[in-house]
Short mmCIF file of C-alpha atoms and ligand atoms in Angstrom, two decimals:
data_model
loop_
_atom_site.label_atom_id
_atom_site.label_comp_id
_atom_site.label_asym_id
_atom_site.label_seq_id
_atom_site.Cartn_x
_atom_site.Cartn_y
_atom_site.Cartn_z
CA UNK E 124 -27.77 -44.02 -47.31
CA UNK E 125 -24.63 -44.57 -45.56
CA UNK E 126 -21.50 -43.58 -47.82
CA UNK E 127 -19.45 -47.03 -47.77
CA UNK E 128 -23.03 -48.73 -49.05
CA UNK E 129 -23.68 -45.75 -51.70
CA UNK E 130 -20.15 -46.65 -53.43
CA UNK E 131 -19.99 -49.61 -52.65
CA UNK E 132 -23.87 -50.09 -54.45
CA UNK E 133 -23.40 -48.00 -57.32
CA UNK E 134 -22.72 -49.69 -60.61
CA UNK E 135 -23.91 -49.01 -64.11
CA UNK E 136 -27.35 -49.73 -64.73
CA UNK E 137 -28.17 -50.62 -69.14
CA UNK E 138 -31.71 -51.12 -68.53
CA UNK E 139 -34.82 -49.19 -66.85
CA UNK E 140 -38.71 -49.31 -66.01
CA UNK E 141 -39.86 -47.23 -68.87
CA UNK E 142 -43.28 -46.75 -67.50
CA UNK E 143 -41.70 -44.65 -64.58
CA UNK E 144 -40.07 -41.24 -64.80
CA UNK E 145 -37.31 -39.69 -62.84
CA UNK E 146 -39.49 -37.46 -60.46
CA UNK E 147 -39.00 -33.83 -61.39
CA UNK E 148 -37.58 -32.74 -58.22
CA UNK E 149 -35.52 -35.67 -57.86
CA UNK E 150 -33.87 -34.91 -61.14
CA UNK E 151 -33.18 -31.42 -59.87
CA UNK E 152 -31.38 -33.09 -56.69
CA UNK E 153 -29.07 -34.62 -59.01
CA UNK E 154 -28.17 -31.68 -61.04
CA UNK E 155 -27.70 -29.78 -57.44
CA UNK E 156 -25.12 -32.46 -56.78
CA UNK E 157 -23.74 -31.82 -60.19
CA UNK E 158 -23.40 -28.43 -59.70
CA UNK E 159 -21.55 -28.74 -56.05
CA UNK E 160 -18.99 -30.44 -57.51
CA UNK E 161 -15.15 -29.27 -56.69
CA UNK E 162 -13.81 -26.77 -60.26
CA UNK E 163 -10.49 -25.61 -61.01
CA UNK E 164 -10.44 -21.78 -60.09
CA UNK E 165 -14.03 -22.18 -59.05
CA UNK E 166 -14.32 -22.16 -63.34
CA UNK E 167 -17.28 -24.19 -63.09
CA UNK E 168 -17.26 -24.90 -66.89
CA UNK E 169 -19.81 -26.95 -66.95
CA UNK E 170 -23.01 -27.54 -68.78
CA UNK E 171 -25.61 -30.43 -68.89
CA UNK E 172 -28.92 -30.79 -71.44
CA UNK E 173 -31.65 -32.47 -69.63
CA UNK E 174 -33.90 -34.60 -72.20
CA UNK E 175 -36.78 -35.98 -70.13
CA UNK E 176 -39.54 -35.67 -73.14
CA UNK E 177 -40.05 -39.10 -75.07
CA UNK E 178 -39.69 -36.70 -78.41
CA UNK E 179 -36.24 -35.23 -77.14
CA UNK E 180 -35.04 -38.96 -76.16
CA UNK E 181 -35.85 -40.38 -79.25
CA UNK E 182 -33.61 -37.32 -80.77
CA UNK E 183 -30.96 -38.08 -78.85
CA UNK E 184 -30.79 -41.79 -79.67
CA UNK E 185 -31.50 -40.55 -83.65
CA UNK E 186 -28.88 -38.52 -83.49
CA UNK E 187 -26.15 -40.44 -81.66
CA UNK E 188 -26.63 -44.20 -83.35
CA UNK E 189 -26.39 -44.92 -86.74
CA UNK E 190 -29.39 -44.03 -89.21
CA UNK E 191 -31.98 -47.57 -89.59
CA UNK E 192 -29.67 -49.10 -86.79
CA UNK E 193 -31.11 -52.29 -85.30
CA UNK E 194 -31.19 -51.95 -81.62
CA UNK E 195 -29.06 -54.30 -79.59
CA UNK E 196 -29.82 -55.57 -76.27
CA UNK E 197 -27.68 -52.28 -75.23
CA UNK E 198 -29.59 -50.32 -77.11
CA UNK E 199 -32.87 -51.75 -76.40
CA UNK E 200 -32.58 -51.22 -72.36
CA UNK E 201 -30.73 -48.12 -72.84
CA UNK E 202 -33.36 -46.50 -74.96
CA UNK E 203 -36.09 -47.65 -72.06
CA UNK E 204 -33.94 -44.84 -69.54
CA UNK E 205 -36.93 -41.51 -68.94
CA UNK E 206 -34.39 -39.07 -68.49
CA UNK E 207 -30.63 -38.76 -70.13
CA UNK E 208 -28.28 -36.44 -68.58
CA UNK E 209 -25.52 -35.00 -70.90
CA UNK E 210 -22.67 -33.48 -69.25
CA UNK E 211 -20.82 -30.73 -71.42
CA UNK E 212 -17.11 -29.48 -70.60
CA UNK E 213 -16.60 -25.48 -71.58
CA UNK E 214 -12.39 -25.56 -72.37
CA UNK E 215 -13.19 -21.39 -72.82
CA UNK E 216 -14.43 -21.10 -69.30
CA UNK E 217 -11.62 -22.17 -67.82
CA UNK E 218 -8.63 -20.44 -69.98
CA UNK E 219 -11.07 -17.09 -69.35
CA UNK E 220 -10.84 -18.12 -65.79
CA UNK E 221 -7.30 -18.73 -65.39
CA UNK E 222 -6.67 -15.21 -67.45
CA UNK E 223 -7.90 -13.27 -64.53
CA UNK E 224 -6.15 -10.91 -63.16
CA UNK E 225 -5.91 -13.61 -59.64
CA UNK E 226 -4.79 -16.24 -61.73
CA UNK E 227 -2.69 -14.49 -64.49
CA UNK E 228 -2.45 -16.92 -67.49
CA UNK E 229 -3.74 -14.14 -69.77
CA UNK E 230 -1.87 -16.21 -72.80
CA UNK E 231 -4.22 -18.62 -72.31
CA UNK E 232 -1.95 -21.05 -73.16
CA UNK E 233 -3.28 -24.39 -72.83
CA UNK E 234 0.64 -25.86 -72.69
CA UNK E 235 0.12 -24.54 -68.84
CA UNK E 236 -2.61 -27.28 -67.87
CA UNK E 237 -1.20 -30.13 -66.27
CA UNK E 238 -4.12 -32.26 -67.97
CA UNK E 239 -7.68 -30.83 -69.62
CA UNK E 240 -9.29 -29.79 -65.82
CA UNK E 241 -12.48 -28.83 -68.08
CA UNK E 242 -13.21 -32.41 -68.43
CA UNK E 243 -12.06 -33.75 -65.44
CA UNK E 244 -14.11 -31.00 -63.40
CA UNK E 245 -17.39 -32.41 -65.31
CA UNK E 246 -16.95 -35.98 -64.84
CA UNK E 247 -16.44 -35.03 -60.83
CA UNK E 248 -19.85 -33.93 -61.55
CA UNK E 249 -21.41 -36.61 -63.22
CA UNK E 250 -20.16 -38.74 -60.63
CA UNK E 251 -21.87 -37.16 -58.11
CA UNK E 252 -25.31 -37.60 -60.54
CA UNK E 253 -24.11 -41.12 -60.01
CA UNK E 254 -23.65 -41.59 -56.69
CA UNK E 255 -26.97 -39.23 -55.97
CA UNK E 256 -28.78 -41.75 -58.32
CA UNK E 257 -27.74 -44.44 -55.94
CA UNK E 258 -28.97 -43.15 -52.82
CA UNK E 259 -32.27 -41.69 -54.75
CA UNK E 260 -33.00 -45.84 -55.34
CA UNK E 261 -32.05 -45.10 -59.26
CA UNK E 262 -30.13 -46.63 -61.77
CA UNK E 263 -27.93 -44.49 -63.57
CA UNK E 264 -25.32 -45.51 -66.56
CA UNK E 265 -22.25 -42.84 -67.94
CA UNK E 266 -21.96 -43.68 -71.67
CA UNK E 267 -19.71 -42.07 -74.35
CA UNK E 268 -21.49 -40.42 -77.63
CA UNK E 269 -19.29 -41.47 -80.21
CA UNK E 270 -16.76 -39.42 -82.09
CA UNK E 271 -18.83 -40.32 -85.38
CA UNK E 272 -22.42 -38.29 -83.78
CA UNK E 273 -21.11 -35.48 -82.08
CA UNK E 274 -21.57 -33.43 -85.00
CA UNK E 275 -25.29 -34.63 -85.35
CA UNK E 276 -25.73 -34.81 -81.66
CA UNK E 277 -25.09 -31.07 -81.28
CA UNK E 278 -27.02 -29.84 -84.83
CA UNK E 279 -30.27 -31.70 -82.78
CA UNK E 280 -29.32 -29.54 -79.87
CA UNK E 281 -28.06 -26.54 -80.47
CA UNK E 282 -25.55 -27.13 -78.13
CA UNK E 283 -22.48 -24.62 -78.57
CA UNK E 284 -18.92 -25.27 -80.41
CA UNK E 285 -17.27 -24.29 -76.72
CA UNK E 286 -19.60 -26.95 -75.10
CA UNK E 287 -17.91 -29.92 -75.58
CA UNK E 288 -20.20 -33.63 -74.79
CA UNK E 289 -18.13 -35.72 -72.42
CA UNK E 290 -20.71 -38.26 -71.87
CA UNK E 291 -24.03 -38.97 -71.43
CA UNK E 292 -25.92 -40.13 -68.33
CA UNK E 293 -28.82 -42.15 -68.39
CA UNK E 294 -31.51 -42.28 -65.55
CA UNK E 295 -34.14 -44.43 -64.23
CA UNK E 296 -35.66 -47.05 -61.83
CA UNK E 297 -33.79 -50.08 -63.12
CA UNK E 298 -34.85 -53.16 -64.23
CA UNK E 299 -33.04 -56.31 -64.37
CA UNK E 300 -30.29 -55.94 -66.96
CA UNK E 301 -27.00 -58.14 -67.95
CA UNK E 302 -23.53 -57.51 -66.20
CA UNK E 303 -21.29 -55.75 -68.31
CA UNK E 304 -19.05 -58.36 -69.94
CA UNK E 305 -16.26 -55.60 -69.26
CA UNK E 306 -16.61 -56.56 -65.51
CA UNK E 307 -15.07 -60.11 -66.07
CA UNK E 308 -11.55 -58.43 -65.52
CA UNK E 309 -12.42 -58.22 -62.42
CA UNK E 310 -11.55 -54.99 -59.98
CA UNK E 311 -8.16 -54.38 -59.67
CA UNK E 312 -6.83 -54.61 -55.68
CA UNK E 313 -5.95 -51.96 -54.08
CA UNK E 314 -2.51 -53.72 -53.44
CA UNK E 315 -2.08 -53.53 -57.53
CA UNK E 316 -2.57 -49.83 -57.43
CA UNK E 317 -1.81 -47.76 -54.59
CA UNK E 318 2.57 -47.09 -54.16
CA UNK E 319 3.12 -46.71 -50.68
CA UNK E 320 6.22 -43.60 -50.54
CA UNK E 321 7.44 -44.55 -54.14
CA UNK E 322 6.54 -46.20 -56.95
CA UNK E 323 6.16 -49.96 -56.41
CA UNK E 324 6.53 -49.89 -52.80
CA UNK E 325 3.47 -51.63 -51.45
C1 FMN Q 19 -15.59 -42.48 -69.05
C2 FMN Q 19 -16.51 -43.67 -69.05
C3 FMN Q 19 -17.08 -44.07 -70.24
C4 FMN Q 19 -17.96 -45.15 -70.25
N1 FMN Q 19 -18.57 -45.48 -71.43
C5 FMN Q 19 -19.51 -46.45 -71.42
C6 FMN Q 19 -20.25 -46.72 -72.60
O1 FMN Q 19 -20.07 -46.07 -73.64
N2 FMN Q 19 -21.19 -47.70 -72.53
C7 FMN Q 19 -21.44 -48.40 -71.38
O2 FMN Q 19 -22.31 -49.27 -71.38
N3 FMN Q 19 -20.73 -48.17 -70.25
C8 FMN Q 19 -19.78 -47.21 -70.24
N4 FMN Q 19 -19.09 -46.94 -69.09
C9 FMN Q 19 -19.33 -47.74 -67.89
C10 FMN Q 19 -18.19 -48.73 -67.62
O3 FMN Q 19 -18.27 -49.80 -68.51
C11 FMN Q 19 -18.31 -49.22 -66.17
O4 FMN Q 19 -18.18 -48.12 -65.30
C12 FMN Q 19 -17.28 -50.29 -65.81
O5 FMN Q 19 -17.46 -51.44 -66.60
C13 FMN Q 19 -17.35 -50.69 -64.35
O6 FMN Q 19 -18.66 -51.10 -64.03
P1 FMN Q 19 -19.51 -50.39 -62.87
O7 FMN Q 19 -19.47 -48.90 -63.12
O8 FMN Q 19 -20.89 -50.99 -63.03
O9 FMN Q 19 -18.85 -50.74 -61.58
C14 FMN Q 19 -18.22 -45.88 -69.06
C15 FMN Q 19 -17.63 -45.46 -67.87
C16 FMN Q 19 -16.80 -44.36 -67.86
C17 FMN Q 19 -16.21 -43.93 -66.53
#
């Protein structure tokens, strides 16, 4: 697909087909994209659980929601997605990294990061899942697991205390689903955002 459709196509998809999976080797196209994406130091502190298995989806949604919850409409389409993508951030990788002998930091003081690249780094790669689940003909939504069920998302897991959840991905062939009341703002122009050679210089 030509790039200015694929971004200019993508949005976030809230409900799927549940009666057809994410081809296998599709799925690994996506986590190839993942994987390409650009790292501080080449860290690549990334990790991502793959739940594709109605038993494993089902403990994901257990674990993340609230226990006897009554799904919502966001819940009810989200819970239809055949394969959830969790993208994990490693902090460790990166201060290891940037202790090498190349880089130097060996105090591993996190006071030297401009901002936390370990989470940046993995939502560059999620958003390449995102944009590969556009041209693949998916649907694809990033979601948040709250504060509240990280704890229980990562005892249903086993995911390690350095792996750190950044968001979730859900996958699928969509099916028609509501617009996000969020996109009532409305995008902001370019004109509102971009400083031309200083700040508020259009
Ligand atoms: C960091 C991040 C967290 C998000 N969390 C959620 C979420 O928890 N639930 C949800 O439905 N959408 C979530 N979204 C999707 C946004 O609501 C969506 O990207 C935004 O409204 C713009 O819509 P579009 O992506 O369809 O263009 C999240 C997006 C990002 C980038």
């Amino acid at each position: 697909m030509d790039f200015d459709d694929l971004v200019r196509r993508r949005r976030m998809v809230r409900d799927y087909d549940p009666d057809r999976p994410v081809p296998p080797e599709v799925l690994d196209r996506l986590l190839d994209y993942a994987i390409r994406a650009p790292s501080a130091g080449f860290s690549q502190g990334w990790g991502f659980l793959v739940l594709t298995e109605p038993a494993d989806r089902d403990a994901f949604w257990a674990a993340t929601t609230e226990p006897g919850e009554l799904p919502d409409s966001w819940l009810t389409g989200m819970r239809h997605a055949p394969a959830i993508v969790v993208a994990h951030s490693n902090k460790d990788a990166y201060l290891d990294r940037y202790a090498a002998p190349d880089k130097g930091w060996v105090d591993r003081d996190e006071a030297r990061w401009p901002v936390p690249y370990w989470h940046i780094d993995t939502g560059f790669a999620s958003l390449l899942v995102l944009l590969g689940a556009v041209d693949a003909g998916l649907g694809a939504c990033f979601f948040g697991i709250p504060p509240a069920h990280t704890a229980t998302y990562r005892a249903a897991f086993d995911v390690p205390p350095q792996y750190t959840p950044i968001g979730a991905i859900s996958l699928g062939y969509p099916a028609p689903d509501r617009r996000s009341p969020s996109l009532r703002r409305g995008r902001r122009p370019a004109d509102e955002v971009v400083h031309r050679g200083r700040w508020g210089r259009r």
